[in-house]
CSV table of N, CA and C in Angstrom, one decimal:
chain,number,residue,atom,x,y,z
A,1,MET,N,4.2,-29.5,-17.2
A,1,MET,CA,5.0,-28.6,-16.6
A,1,MET,C,4.9,-27.2,-17.3
A,2,ALA,N,4.7,-27.2,-18.6
A,2,ALA,CA,4.6,-25.9,-19.3
A,2,ALA,C,3.4,-25.2,-18.9
A,3,GLY,N,2.3,-25.9,-18.6
A,3,GLY,CA,1.1,-25.2,-18.1
A,3,GLY,C,1.3,-24.5,-16.8
A,4,VAL,N,2.0,-25.1,-15.9
A,4,VAL,CA,2.3,-24.5,-14.6
A,4,VAL,C,3.1,-23.2,-14.8
A,5,TRP,N,4.1,-23.3,-15.6
A,5,TRP,CA,5.0,-22.1,-15.9
A,5,TRP,C,4.1,-21.0,-16.4
A,6,LEU,N,3.2,-21.2,-17.3
A,6,LEU,CA,2.4,-20.2,-17.9
A,6,LEU,C,1.5,-19.5,-16.8
A,7,ILE,N,1.0,-20.3,-15.9
A,7,ILE,CA,0.2,-19.8,-14.8
A,7,ILE,C,1.0,-18.8,-14.0
A,8,CYS,N,2.2,-19.3,-13.6
A,8,CYS,CA,3.1,-18.5,-12.8
A,8,CYS,C,3.5,-17.2,-13.5
A,9,ALA,N,3.8,-17.3,-14.8
A,9,ALA,CA,4.3,-16.2,-15.6
A,9,ALA,C,3.1,-15.2,-15.7
A,10,SER,N,1.9,-15.6,-15.8
A,10,SER,CA,0.8,-14.6,-15.9
A,10,SER,C,0.6,-13.9,-14.6
A,11,ALA,N,1.0,-14.4,-13.5
A,11,ALA,CA,0.9,-13.8,-12.2
A,11,ALA,C,2.0,-12.8,-11.9
A,12,LEU,N,3.1,-12.9,-12.6
A,12,LEU,CA,4.3,-12.0,-12.3
A,12,LEU,C,4.0,-10.5,-12.5
A,13,PRO,N,3.3,-10.1,-13.5
A,13,PRO,CA,3.0,-8.6,-13.6
A,13,PRO,C,2.3,-8.1,-12.4
A,14,ASP,N,1.4,-8.8,-11.8
A,14,ASP,CA,0.7,-8.4,-10.6
A,14,ASP,C,1.6,-8.3,-9.4
A,15,LEU,N,2.5,-9.2,-9.3
A,15,LEU,CA,3.5,-9.2,-8.2
A,15,LEU,C,4.5,-8.1,-8.4
A,16,ALA,N,4.9,-7.8,-9.6
A,16,ALA,CA,5.9,-6.8,-9.9
A,16,ALA,C,5.3,-5.4,-9.6
A,17,SER,N,4.0,-5.2,-9.6
A,17,SER,CA,3.5,-3.9,-9.4
A,17,SER,C,3.1,-3.6,-7.9
A,18,ALA,N,3.3,-4.7,-7.1
A,18,ALA,CA,3.0,-4.5,-5.7
A,18,ALA,C,3.9,-3.5,-5.0
A,19,LYS,N,3.4,-2.6,-4.2
A,19,LYS,CA,4.2,-1.6,-3.5
A,19,LYS,C,4.2,-1.8,-2.0
A,20,ASN,N,5.3,-1.2,-1.4
A,20,ASN,CA,5.4,-1.1,0.0
A,20,ASN,C,5.0,0.4,0.3
A,21,LEU,N,4.0,0.6,1.1
A,21,LEU,CA,3.6,1.9,1.5
A,21,LEU,C,3.8,2.1,3.0
A,22,TYR,N,4.2,3.3,3.4
A,22,TYR,CA,4.4,3.6,4.8
A,22,TYR,C,3.4,4.7,5.3
A,23,VAL,N,2.7,4.4,6.4
A,23,VAL,CA,1.7,5.3,6.9
A,23,VAL,C,2.0,5.6,8.4
A,24,ALA,N,1.9,6.9,8.8
A,24,ALA,CA,2.1,7.3,10.2
A,24,ALA,C,0.9,8.1,10.6
A,25,GLN,N,0.8,8.3,11.9
A,25,GLN,CA,-0.3,9.1,12.4
A,25,GLN,C,-0.5,10.4,11.6
A,26,VAL,N,0.7,11.1,11.5
A,26,VAL,CA,0.7,12.4,10.7
A,26,VAL,C,1.8,12.2,9.6
A,27,ALA,N,1.7,12.9,8.5
A,27,ALA,CA,2.7,12.8,7.5
A,27,ALA,C,4.1,13.0,8.0
A,28,GLN,N,5.1,12.3,7.5
A,28,GLN,CA,6.5,12.4,7.8
A,28,GLN,C,7.2,12.9,6.6
A,29,GLY,N,8.2,13.7,6.8
A,29,GLY,CA,9.1,14.2,5.7
A,29,GLY,C,8.3,14.7,4.5
A,30,ALA,N,8.5,14.1,3.4
A,30,ALA,CA,7.8,14.6,2.1
A,30,ALA,C,6.4,14.0,2.0
A,31,GLY,N,6.0,13.1,2.9
A,31,GLY,CA,4.7,12.5,2.8
A,31,GLY,C,4.4,11.7,1.6
A,32,THR,N,5.4,11.0,1.0
A,32,THR,CA,5.2,10.3,-0.2
A,32,THR,C,4.8,8.8,0.0
A,33,GLY,N,5.0,8.3,1.2
A,33,GLY,CA,4.7,6.9,1.5
A,33,GLY,C,5.8,6.0,1.1
A,34,GLN,N,6.9,6.5,0.6
A,34,GLN,CA,7.9,5.6,0.0
A,34,GLN,C,8.8,4.9,1.1
A,35,ASP,N,8.9,5.5,2.3
A,35,ASP,CA,9.7,4.9,3.3
A,35,ASP,C,9.2,5.5,4.7
A,36,ALA,N,9.7,5.0,5.8
A,36,ALA,CA,9.2,5.5,7.1
A,36,ALA,C,9.5,6.9,7.3
A,37,ALA,N,10.5,7.5,6.8
A,37,ALA,CA,10.9,8.9,7.0
A,37,ALA,C,10.0,9.8,6.2
A,38,ASP,N,9.3,9.3,5.2
A,38,ASP,CA,8.4,10.0,4.3
A,38,ASP,C,7.0,9.4,4.3
A,39,ALA,N,6.5,9.0,5.4
A,39,ALA,CA,5.2,8.2,5.5
A,39,ALA,C,4.0,9.1,5.1
A,40,TYR,N,3.0,8.5,4.5
A,40,TYR,CA,1.7,9.1,4.3
A,40,TYR,C,1.1,9.4,5.6
A,41,PRO,N,0.2,10.3,5.7
A,41,PRO,CA,-0.6,10.5,7.0
A,41,PRO,C,-1.7,9.4,7.0
A,42,LEU,N,-2.1,9.0,8.2
A,42,LEU,CA,-3.2,8.0,8.3
A,42,LEU,C,-4.4,8.4,7.6
A,43,SER,N,-4.7,9.7,7.5
A,43,SER,CA,-5.9,10.2,6.7
A,43,SER,C,-5.8,9.7,5.3
A,44,TRP,N,-4.6,9.6,4.7
A,44,TRP,CA,-4.5,9.1,3.3
A,44,TRP,C,-5.0,7.6,3.2
A,45,LEU,N,-4.6,6.8,4.1
A,45,LEU,CA,-5.0,5.4,4.1
A,45,LEU,C,-6.5,5.3,4.4
A,46,ASN,N,-7.0,6.1,5.3
A,46,ASN,CA,-8.4,6.0,5.7
A,46,ASN,C,-9.4,6.6,4.6
A,47,SER,N,-8.9,7.2,3.6
A,47,SER,CA,-9.7,7.8,2.6
A,47,SER,C,-10.0,6.7,1.5
A,48,SER,N,-11.3,6.4,1.3
A,48,SER,CA,-11.6,5.4,0.3
A,48,SER,C,-11.2,5.8,-1.1
A,49,ALA,N,-11.0,7.1,-1.4
A,49,ALA,CA,-10.5,7.5,-2.7
A,49,ALA,C,-9.1,7.0,-3.0
A,50,ASN,N,-8.4,6.6,-2.0
A,50,ASN,CA,-7.0,6.1,-2.2
A,50,ASN,C,-7.0,4.6,-2.3
A,51,TRP,N,-8.1,3.9,-2.3
A,51,TRP,CA,-8.2,2.5,-2.5
A,51,TRP,C,-8.7,2.2,-3.9
A,52,GLY,N,-8.1,1.3,-4.6
A,52,GLY,CA,-8.5,1.0,-6.0
A,52,GLY,C,-7.4,0.4,-6.8
A,53,SER,N,-7.6,0.5,-8.1
A,53,SER,CA,-6.6,-0.1,-9.0
A,53,SER,C,-5.7,0.9,-9.7
A,54,GLY,N,-5.8,2.2,-9.3
A,54,GLY,CA,-4.9,3.2,-9.9
A,54,GLY,C,-3.5,3.1,-9.4
A,55,SER,N,-2.6,3.7,-10.2
A,55,SER,CA,-1.2,3.6,-9.8
A,55,SER,C,-0.9,4.4,-8.5
A,56,SER,N,-1.7,5.4,-8.2
A,56,SER,CA,-1.5,6.2,-7.0
A,56,SER,C,-2.4,5.8,-5.9
A,57,GLN,N,-3.0,4.6,-6.0
A,57,GLN,CA,-4.0,4.1,-5.0
A,57,GLN,C,-3.4,2.9,-4.3
A,58,PHE,N,-3.9,2.5,-3.2
A,58,PHE,CA,-3.6,1.3,-2.5
A,58,PHE,C,-4.3,0.2,-3.2
A,59,ASN,N,-3.5,-0.8,-3.7
A,59,ASN,CA,-4.0,-1.9,-4.5
A,59,ASN,C,-3.9,-3.2,-3.8
A,60,PRO,N,-4.7,-4.2,-4.3
A,60,PRO,CA,-4.5,-5.6,-3.8
A,60,PRO,C,-3.0,-6.0,-4.0
A,61,GLY,N,-2.4,-6.6,-3.0
A,61,GLY,CA,-1.0,-7.1,-3.1
A,61,GLY,C,-0.1,-6.1,-2.5
A,62,ASP,N,-0.5,-4.8,-2.3
A,62,ASP,CA,0.4,-3.9,-1.7
A,62,ASP,C,0.5,-4.1,-0.2
A,63,THR,N,1.6,-3.7,0.4
A,63,THR,CA,1.8,-3.9,1.9
A,63,THR,C,1.9,-2.5,2.5
A,64,VAL,N,1.2,-2.3,3.6
A,64,VAL,CA,1.2,-1.1,4.3
A,64,VAL,C,1.9,-1.3,5.6
A,65,TYR,N,2.9,-0.5,5.9
A,65,TYR,CA,3.6,-0.5,7.2
A,65,TYR,C,3.2,0.7,8.0
A,66,LEU,N,2.7,0.4,9.2
A,66,LEU,CA,2.3,1.5,10.1
A,66,LEU,C,3.5,1.9,10.9
A,67,VAL,N,3.8,3.2,10.9
A,67,VAL,CA,5.0,3.8,11.4
A,67,VAL,C,4.7,4.5,12.7
A,68,GLY,N,5.4,4.2,13.8
A,68,GLY,CA,5.2,4.8,15.1
A,68,GLY,C,3.9,4.4,15.7
A,69,THR,N,3.4,5.3,16.6
A,69,THR,CA,2.2,5.0,17.4
A,69,THR,C,1.0,5.5,16.6
A,70,ILE,N,0.0,4.7,16.4
A,70,ILE,CA,-1.2,5.1,15.8
A,70,ILE,C,-2.3,5.2,16.8
A,71,ASN,N,-2.9,6.4,17.1
A,71,ASN,CA,-3.9,6.6,18.1
A,71,ASN,C,-5.3,6.8,17.5
A,72,GLN,N,-5.4,6.6,16.2
A,72,GLN,CA,-6.7,6.8,15.6
A,72,GLN,C,-7.1,5.5,14.9
A,73,GLN,N,-8.4,5.4,14.6
A,73,GLN,CA,-8.9,4.2,13.9
A,73,GLN,C,-8.4,4.1,12.5
A,74,VAL,N,-8.0,2.9,12.1
A,74,VAL,CA,-7.6,2.5,10.8
A,74,VAL,C,-8.8,2.0,10.1
A,75,VAL,N,-9.2,2.6,9.0
A,75,VAL,CA,-10.4,2.2,8.2
A,75,VAL,C,-10.0,1.4,7.0
A,76,VAL,N,-10.6,0.3,6.9
A,76,VAL,CA,-10.3,-0.6,5.7
A,76,VAL,C,-11.4,-0.5,4.8
A,77,ALA,N,-11.1,0.0,3.5
A,77,ALA,CA,-12.2,0.1,2.5
A,77,ALA,C,-12.3,-1.3,1.8
A,78,ALA,N,-13.5,-1.6,1.4
A,78,ALA,CA,-13.8,-2.8,0.7
A,78,ALA,C,-13.9,-2.6,-0.7
């Protein structure tokens, strides 16, 4: 049982750093991505420079919410 707890505990920092990001066709409000009223523009999500492991980048485990109607292609960086 102790081994299972250690595995779960080691995964907690990754889960704790996961973010919810909001993206709209065009920037909303302050354009911070923190909520639907302040969504990032789609161009932010489509830029590969914003994908990675940095604190200001879209990271594995993050959730992106698409706000409103999106009429442009969503590009997923690998």
